[in-house]
Coordinates of N, CA, C and O in Angstrom, one line a residue:
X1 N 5.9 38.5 -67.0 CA 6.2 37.1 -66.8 C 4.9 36.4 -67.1 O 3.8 36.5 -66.5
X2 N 5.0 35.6 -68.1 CA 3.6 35.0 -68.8 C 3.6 33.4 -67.3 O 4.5 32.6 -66.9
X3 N 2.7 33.4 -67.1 CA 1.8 31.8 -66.3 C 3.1 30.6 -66.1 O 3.7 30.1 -65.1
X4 N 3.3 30.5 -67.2 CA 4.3 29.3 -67.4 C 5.5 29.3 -67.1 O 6.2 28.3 -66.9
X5 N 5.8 30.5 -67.0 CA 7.3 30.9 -66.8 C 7.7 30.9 -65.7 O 8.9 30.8 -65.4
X6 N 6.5 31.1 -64.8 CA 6.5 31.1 -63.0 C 6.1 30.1 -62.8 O 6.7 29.6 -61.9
X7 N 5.0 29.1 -63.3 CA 5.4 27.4 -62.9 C 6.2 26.9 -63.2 O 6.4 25.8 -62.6
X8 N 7.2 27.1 -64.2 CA 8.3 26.5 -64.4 C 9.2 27.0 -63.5 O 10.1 26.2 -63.4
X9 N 9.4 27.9 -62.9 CA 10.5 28.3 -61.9 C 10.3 28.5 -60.6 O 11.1 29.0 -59.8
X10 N 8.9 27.9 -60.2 CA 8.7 27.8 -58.9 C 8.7 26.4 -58.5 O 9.0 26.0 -57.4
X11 N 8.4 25.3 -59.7 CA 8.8 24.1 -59.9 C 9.9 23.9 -59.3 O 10.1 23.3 -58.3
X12 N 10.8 24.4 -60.1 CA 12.0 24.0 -59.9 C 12.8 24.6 -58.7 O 13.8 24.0 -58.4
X13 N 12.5 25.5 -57.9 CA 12.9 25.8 -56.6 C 12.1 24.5 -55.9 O 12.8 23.6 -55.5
X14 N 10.9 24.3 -55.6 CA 10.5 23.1 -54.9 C 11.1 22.2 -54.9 O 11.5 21.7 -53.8
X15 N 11.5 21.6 -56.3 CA 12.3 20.4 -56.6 C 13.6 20.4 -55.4 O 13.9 19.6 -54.6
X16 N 14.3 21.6 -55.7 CA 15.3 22.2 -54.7 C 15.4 22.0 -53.3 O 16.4 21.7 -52.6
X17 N 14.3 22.4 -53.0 CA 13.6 22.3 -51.5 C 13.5 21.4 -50.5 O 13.7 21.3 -49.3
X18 N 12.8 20.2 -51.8 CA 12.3 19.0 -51.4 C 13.6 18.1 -50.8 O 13.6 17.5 -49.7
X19 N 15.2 18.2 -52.1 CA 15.7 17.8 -51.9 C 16.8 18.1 -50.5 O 17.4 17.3 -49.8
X20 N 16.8 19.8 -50.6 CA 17.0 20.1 -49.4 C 16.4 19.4 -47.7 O 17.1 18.9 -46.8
X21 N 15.4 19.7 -47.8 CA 14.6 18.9 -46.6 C 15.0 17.1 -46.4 O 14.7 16.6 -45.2
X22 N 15.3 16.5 -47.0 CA 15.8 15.2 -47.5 C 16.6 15.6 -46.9 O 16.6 15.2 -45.7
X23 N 17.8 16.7 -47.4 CA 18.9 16.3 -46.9 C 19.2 16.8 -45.4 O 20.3 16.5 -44.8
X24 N 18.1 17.6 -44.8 CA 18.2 17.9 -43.6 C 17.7 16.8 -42.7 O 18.0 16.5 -41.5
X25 N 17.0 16.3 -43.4 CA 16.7 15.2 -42.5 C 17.5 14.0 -41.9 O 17.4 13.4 -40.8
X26 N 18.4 13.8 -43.0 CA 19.8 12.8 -42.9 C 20.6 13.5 -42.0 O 21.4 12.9 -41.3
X27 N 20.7 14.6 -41.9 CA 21.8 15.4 -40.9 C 20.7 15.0 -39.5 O 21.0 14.2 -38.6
X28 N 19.6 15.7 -39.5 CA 19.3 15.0 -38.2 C 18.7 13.5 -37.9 O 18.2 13.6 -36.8
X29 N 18.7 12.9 -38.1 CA 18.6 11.2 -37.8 C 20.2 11.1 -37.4 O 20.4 10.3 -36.5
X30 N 21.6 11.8 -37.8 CA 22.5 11.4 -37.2 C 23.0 12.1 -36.3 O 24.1 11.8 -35.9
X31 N 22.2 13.3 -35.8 CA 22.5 14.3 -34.9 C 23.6 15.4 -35.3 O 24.4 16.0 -34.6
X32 N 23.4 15.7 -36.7 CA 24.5 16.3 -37.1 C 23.9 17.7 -37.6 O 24.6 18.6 -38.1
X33 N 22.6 17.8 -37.4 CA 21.6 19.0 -37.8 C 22.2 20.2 -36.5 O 21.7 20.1 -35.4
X34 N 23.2 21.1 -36.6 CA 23.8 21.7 -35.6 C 24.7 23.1 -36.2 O 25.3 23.0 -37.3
X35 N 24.7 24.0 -35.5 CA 25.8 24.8 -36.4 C 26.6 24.9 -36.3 O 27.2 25.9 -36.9
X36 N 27.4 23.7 -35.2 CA 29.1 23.6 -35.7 C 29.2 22.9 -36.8 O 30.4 22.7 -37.1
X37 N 28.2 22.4 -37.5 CA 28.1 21.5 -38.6 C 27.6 22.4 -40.0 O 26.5 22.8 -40.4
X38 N 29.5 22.6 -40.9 CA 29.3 23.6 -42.3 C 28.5 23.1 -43.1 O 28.0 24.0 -43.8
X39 N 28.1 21.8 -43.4 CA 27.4 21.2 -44.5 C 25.5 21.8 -43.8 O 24.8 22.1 -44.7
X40 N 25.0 22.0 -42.5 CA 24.1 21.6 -42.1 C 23.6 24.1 -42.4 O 22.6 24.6 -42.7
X41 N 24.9 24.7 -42.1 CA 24.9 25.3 -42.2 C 24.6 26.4 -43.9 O 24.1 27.4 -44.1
X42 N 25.4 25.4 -44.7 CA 25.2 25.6 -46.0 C 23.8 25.1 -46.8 O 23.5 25.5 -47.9
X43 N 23.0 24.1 -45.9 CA 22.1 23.7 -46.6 C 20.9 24.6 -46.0 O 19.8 24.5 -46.6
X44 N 20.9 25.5 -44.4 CA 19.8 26.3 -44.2 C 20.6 27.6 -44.9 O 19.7 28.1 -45.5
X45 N 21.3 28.0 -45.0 CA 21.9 29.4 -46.2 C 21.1 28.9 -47.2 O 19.9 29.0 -47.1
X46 N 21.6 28.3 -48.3 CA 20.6 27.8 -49.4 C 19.1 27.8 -49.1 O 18.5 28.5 -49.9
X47 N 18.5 27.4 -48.5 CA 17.1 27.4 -48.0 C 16.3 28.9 -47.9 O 15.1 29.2 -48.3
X48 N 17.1 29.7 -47.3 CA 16.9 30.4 -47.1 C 17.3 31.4 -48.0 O 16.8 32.5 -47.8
X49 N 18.0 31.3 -49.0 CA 18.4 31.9 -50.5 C 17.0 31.1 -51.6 O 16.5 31.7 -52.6
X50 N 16.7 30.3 -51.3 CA 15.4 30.0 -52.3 C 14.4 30.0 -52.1 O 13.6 29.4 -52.8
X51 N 14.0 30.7 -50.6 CA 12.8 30.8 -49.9 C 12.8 32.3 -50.9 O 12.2 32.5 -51.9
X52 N 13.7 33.2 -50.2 CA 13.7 34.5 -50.6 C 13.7 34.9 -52.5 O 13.3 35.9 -53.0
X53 N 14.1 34.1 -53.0 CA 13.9 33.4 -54.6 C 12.6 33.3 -55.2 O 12.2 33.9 -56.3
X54 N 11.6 32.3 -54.3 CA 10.5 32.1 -54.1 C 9.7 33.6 -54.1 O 9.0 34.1 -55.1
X55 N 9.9 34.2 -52.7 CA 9.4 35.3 -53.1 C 9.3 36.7 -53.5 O 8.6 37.6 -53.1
X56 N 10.5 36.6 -54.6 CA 10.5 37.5 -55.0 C 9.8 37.2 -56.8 O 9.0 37.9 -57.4
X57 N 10.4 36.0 -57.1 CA 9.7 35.1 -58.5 C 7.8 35.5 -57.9 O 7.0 35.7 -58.7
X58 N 7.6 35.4 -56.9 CA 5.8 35.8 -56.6 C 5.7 37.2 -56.9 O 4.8 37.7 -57.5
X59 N 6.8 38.0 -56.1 CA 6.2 39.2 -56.4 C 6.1 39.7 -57.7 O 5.2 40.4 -58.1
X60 N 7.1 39.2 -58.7 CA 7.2 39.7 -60.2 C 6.3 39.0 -60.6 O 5.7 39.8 -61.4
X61 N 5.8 38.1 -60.6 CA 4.4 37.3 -61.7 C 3.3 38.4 -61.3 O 2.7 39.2 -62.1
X62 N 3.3 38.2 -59.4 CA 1.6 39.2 -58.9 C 1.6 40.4 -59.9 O 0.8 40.8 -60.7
X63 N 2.8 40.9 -59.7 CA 2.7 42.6 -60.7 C 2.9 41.9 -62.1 O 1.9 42.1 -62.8
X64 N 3.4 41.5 -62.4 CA 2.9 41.2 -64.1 C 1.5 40.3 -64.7 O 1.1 40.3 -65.8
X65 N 0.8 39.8 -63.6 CA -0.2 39.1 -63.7 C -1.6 40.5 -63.1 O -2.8 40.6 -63.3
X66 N -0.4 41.4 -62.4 CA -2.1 42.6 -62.5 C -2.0 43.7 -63.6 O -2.8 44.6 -64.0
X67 N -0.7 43.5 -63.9 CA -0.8 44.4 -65.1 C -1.0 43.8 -66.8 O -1.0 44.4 -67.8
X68 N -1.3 42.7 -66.7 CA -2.0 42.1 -67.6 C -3.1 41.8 -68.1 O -3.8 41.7 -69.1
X69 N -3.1 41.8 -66.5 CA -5.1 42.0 -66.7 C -5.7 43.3 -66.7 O -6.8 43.6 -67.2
X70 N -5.0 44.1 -66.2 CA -5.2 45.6 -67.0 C -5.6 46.0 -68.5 O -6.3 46.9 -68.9
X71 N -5.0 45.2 -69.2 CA -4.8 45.4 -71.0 C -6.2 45.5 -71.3 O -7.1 45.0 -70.6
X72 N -6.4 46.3 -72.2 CA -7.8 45.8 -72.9 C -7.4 44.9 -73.9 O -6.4 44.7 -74.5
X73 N -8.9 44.1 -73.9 CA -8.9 42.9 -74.8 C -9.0 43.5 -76.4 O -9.8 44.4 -76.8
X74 N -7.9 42.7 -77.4 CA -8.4 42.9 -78.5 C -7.6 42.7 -79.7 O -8.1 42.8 -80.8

């Protein structure tokens, strides 16, 4: 996994994230952050599918970013 390829896809989970949290936040300001509540339920599943996304996209860069630097130069 070359540098770029993992800022571009950790980007884009953030992006995800951010919007998630937004939208958690609207569920509680109306008291609806709850788990008889499927929408509030579906958005901590998601959350927690792109947390685990997150680090797994880390673990594959760390190992391709130490076996890169392994290489000899030339």
């Amino acid at each position: 996994m070359r540098p770029e390829e993992y800022l571009l896809a950790s980007h884009a989970i953030h992006i995800e994230m951010g919007r998630l949290s937004e939208r958690l936040l609207e569920l509680a300001r109306f008291r609806c952050a709850e788990p008889s509540n499927q929408a509030f339920l579906n958005l901590m599943n998601r959350q927690a599918e792109l947390l685990e996304e997150l680090s797994d996209l880390h673990d594959r860069a760390a190992t391709s970013f130490r076996n890169s630097s392994r290489m000899p130069l030339g």
